[in-house]
Coordinates of C-alpha atoms in Angstrom, one line a residue:
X1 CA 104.2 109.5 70.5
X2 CA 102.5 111.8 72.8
X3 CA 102.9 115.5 70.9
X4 CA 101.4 116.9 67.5
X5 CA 101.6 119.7 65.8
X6 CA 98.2 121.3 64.3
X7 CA 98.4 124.1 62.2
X8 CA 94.8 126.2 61.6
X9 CA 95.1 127.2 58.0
X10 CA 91.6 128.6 58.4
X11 CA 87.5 127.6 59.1
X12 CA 87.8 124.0 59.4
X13 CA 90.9 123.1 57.7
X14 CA 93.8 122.5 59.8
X15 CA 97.0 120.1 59.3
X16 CA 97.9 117.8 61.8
X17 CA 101.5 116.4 61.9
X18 CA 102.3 113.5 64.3
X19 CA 105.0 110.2 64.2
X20 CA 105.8 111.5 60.3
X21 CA 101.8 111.5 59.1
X22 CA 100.8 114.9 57.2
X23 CA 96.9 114.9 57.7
X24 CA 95.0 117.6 56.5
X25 CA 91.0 118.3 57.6
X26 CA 88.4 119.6 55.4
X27 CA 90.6 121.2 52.6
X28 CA 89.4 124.9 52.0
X29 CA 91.7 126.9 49.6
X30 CA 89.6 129.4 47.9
X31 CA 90.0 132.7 47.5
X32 CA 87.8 134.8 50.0
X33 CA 84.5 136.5 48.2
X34 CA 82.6 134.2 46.5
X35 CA 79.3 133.3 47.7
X36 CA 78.5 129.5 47.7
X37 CA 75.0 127.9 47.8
X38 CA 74.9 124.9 50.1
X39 CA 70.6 124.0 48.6
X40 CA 67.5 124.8 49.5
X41 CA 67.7 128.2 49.4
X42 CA 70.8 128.6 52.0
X43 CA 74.0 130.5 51.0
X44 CA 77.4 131.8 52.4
X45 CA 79.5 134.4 51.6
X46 CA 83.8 132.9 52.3
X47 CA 85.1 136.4 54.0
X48 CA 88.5 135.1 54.5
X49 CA 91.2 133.0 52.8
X50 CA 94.0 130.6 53.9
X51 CA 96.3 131.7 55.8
X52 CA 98.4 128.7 54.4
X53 CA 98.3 128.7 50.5
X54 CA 97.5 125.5 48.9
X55 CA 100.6 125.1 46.9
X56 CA 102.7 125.4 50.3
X57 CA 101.2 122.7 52.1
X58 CA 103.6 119.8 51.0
X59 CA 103.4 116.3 50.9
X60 CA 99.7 115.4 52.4
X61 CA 99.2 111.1 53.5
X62 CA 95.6 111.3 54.2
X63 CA 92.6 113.6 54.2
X64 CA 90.0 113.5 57.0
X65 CA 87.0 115.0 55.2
X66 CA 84.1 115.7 57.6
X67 CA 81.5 115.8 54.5
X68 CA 81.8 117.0 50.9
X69 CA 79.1 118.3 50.0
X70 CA 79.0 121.8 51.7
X71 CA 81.6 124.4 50.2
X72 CA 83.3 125.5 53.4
X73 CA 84.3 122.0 54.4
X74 CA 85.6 121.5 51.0
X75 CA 86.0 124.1 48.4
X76 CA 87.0 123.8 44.6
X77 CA 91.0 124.3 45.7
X78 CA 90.3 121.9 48.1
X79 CA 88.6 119.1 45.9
X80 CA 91.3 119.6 43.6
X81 CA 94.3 118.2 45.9
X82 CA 92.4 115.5 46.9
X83 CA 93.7 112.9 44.4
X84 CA 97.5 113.9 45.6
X85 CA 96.7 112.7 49.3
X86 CA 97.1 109.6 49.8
X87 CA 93.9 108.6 51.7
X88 CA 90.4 110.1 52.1
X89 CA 88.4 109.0 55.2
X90 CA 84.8 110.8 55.2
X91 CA 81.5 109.6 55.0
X92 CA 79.5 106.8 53.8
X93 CA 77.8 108.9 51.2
X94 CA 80.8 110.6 50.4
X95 CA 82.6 107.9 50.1
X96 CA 80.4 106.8 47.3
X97 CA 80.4 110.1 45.6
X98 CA 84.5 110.9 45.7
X99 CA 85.4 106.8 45.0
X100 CA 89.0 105.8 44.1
X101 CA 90.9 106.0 47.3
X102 CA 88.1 107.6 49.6
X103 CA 87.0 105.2 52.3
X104 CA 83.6 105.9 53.8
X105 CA 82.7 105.1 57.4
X106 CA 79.3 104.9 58.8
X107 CA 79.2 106.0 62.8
X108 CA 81.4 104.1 64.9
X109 CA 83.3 102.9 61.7
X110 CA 86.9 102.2 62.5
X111 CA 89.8 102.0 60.1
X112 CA 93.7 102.6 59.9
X113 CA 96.0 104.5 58.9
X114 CA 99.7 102.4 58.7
X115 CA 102.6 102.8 57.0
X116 CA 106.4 101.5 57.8
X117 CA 108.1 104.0 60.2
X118 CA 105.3 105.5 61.7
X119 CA 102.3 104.6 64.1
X120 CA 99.4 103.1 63.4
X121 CA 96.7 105.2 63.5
X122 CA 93.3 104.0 64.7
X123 CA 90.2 105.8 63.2
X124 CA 86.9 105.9 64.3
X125 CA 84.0 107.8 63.0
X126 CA 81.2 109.5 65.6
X127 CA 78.1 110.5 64.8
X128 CA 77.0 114.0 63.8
X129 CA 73.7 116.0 63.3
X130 CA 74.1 118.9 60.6
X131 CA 71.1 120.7 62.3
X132 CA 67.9 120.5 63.9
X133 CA 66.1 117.4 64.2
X134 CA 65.2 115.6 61.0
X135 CA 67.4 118.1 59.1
X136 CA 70.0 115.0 57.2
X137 CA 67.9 114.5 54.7
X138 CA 68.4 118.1 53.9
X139 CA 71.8 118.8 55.3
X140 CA 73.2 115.5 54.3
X141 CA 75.7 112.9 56.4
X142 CA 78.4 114.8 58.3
X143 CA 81.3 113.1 60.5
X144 CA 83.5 113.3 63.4
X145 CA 86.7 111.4 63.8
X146 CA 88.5 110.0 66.9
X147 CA 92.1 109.5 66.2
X148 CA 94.3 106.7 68.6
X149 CA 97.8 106.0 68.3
X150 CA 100.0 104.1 71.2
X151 CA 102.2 106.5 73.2
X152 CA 98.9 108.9 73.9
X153 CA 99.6 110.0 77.9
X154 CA 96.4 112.2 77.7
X155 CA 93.3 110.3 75.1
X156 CA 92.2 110.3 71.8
X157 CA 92.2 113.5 69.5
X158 CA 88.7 114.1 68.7
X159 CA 87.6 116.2 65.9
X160 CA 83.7 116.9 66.0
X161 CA 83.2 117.4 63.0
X162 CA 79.9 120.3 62.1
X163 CA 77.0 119.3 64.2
X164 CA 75.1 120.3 67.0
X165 CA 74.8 119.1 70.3
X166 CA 72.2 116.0 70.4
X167 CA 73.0 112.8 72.0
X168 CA 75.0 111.4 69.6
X169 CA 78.1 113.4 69.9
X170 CA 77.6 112.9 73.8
X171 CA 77.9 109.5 73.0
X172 CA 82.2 109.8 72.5
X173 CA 82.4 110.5 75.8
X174 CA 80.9 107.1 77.3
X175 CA 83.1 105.5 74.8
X176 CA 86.5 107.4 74.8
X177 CA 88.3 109.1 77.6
X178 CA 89.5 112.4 75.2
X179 CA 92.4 114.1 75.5
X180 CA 91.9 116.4 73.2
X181 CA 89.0 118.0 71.2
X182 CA 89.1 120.1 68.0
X183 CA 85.9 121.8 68.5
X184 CA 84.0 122.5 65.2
X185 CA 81.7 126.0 66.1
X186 CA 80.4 129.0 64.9
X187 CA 76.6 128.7 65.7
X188 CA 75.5 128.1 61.5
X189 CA 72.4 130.5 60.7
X190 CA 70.5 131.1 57.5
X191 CA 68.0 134.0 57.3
X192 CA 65.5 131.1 55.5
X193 CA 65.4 129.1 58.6
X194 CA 65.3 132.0 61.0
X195 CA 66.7 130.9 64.8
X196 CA 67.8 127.5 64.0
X197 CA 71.3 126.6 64.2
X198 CA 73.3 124.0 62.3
X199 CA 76.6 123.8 64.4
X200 CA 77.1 124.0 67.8
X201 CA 76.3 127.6 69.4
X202 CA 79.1 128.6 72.4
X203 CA 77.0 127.2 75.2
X204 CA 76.7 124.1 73.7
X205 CA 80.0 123.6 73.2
X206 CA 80.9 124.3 76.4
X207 CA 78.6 122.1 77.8
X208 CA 79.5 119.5 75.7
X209 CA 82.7 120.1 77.0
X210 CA 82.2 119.7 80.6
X211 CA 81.1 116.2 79.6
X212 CA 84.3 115.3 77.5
X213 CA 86.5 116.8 80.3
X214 CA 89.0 117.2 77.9
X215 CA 92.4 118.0 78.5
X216 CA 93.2 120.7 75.4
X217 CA 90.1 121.9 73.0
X218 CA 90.8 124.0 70.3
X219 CA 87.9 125.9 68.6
X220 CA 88.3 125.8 64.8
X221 CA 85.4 126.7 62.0
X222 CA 83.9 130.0 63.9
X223 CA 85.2 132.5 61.3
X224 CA 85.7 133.3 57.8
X225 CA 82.1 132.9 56.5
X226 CA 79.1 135.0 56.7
X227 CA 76.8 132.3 57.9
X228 CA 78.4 132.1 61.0
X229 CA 76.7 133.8 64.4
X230 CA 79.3 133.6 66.7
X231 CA 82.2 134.2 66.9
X232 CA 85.2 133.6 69.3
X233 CA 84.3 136.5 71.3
X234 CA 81.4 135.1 72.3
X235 CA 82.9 131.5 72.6
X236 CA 85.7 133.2 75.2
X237 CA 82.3 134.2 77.4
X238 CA 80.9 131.0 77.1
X239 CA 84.1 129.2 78.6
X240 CA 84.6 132.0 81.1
X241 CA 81.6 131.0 82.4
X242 CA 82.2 127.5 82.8
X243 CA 83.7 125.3 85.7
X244 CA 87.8 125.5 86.0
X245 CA 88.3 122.2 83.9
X246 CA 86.4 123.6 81.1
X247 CA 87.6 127.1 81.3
X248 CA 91.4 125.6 81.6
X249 CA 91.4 123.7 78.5
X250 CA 90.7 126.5 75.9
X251 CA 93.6 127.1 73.9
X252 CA 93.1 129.1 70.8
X253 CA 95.3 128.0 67.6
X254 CA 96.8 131.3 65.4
X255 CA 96.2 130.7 62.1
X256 CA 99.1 129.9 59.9
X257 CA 101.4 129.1 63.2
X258 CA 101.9 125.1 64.2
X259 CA 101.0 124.7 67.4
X260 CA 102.5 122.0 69.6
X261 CA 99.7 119.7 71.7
X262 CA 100.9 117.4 74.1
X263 CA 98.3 114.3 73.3

């Protein structure tokens, strides 16, 4: 099986259809204009809604929740639809704190997704920094996910999950050969903590990048909240300036439209 089809229904929240699985990524459903706090004094303001309506999304398998403890990964709408999917993967501590069917994986955690008819799909979770150094304690466990299935002509699917660029995300690429990245950006900010970010700014993304030498990447979580500081303006200059095999494999998703990737 070496095509999907991903769907950006907005910030981090896409839905990824491949062999007959429905898998949906950080659910956000809320209504734009409410302003969320995420602790210690740090707040965003949602600016824009789904561009896929919760109650259109049909029949969801499994749920590959980065965290749940920050509103724009997963929202009220989005917590609410989490007991009709059939499978929650996140972290270890939100694994704890959703229970029932949620399955939390520490950093290089694997499990599967199988059911009869379609392929088994291999699950590993990579590490993830929500911020400057020593900032989990504060920002709390985050995850990324690499996704394997047989038929793959190109890699894994990565999806990096909110962090910024430290060694452990440049860790996946000594252990995976990627074929194709969906690149969580956006360059966080809060006025409290002044210059330091919480995601990944352009440049580090494109560097990180250049590392992965992935064939496809496709930016998702730069929009549709105020705490964001860049936006994809700024990410197109990033990868303009890049080598060829960077600039090459930016492809940008349009919200609401499925998007076929060869994988």
């Amino acid at each position: 099986m070496s095509e999907l089809r991903i769907t950006h229904i907005g910030g981090p929240t896409t839905l990824i259809e491949v062999g007959g699985w429905r898998i949906l990524t950080d659910p956000t459903f809320d209504a734009p204009g409410r302003t969320y706090k995420f602790g210690w004094g740090t707040a965003s303001r949602k600016v824009t809604g789904p561009a896929v309506p919760v109650d259109a999304l049909g029949r969801i398998d499994a749920v590959f929740l980065t965290h749940d403890h920050h509103a724009d990964n997963l929202d009220d709408a989005g917590r609410a639809l989490l007991p009709s999917a059939g499978r929650v993967v996140t972290t270890t501590a939100g694994g704890r704190r959703l229970g029932g069917r949620a399955t939390g994986l520490a950093p290089w955690e694997v499990t599967e997704l199988a059911a009869a008819g379609k392929p088994t799909i291999e699950i590993t979770a990579t590490p993830c920094r929500h911020g400057p150094p020593l900032s989990r304690p504060i920002a709390g466990e985050v995850t990324g996910f690499v996704l394997r299935w047989d038929g793959q002509r190109h890699g894994p699917v990565w999806i990096t999950g909110d962090t910024v660029l430290y060694p452990g995300v440049r860790h996946v690429a000594e252990r995976f050969t990627i074929g194709t990245t969906v690149l969580h950006l956006g360059a966080v900010k809060f006025g409290l903590t002044g210059p330091l970010h919480y995601s990944m700014t352009a440049a580090d993304g494109a560097e990180l990048c250049e590392l992965v030498r992935a064939r496809t990447v496709l930016p998702v979580h730069y929009e549709g909240w105020s705490h964001f500081s860049e936006g994809r303006s700024v990410v197109e200059a990033a990868f303009a300036a890049a080598p060829a095999v960077v600039r090459d494999s930016l492809h940008w998703l349009t919200p609401g439209t499925a998007t076929s990737v060869t994988v």
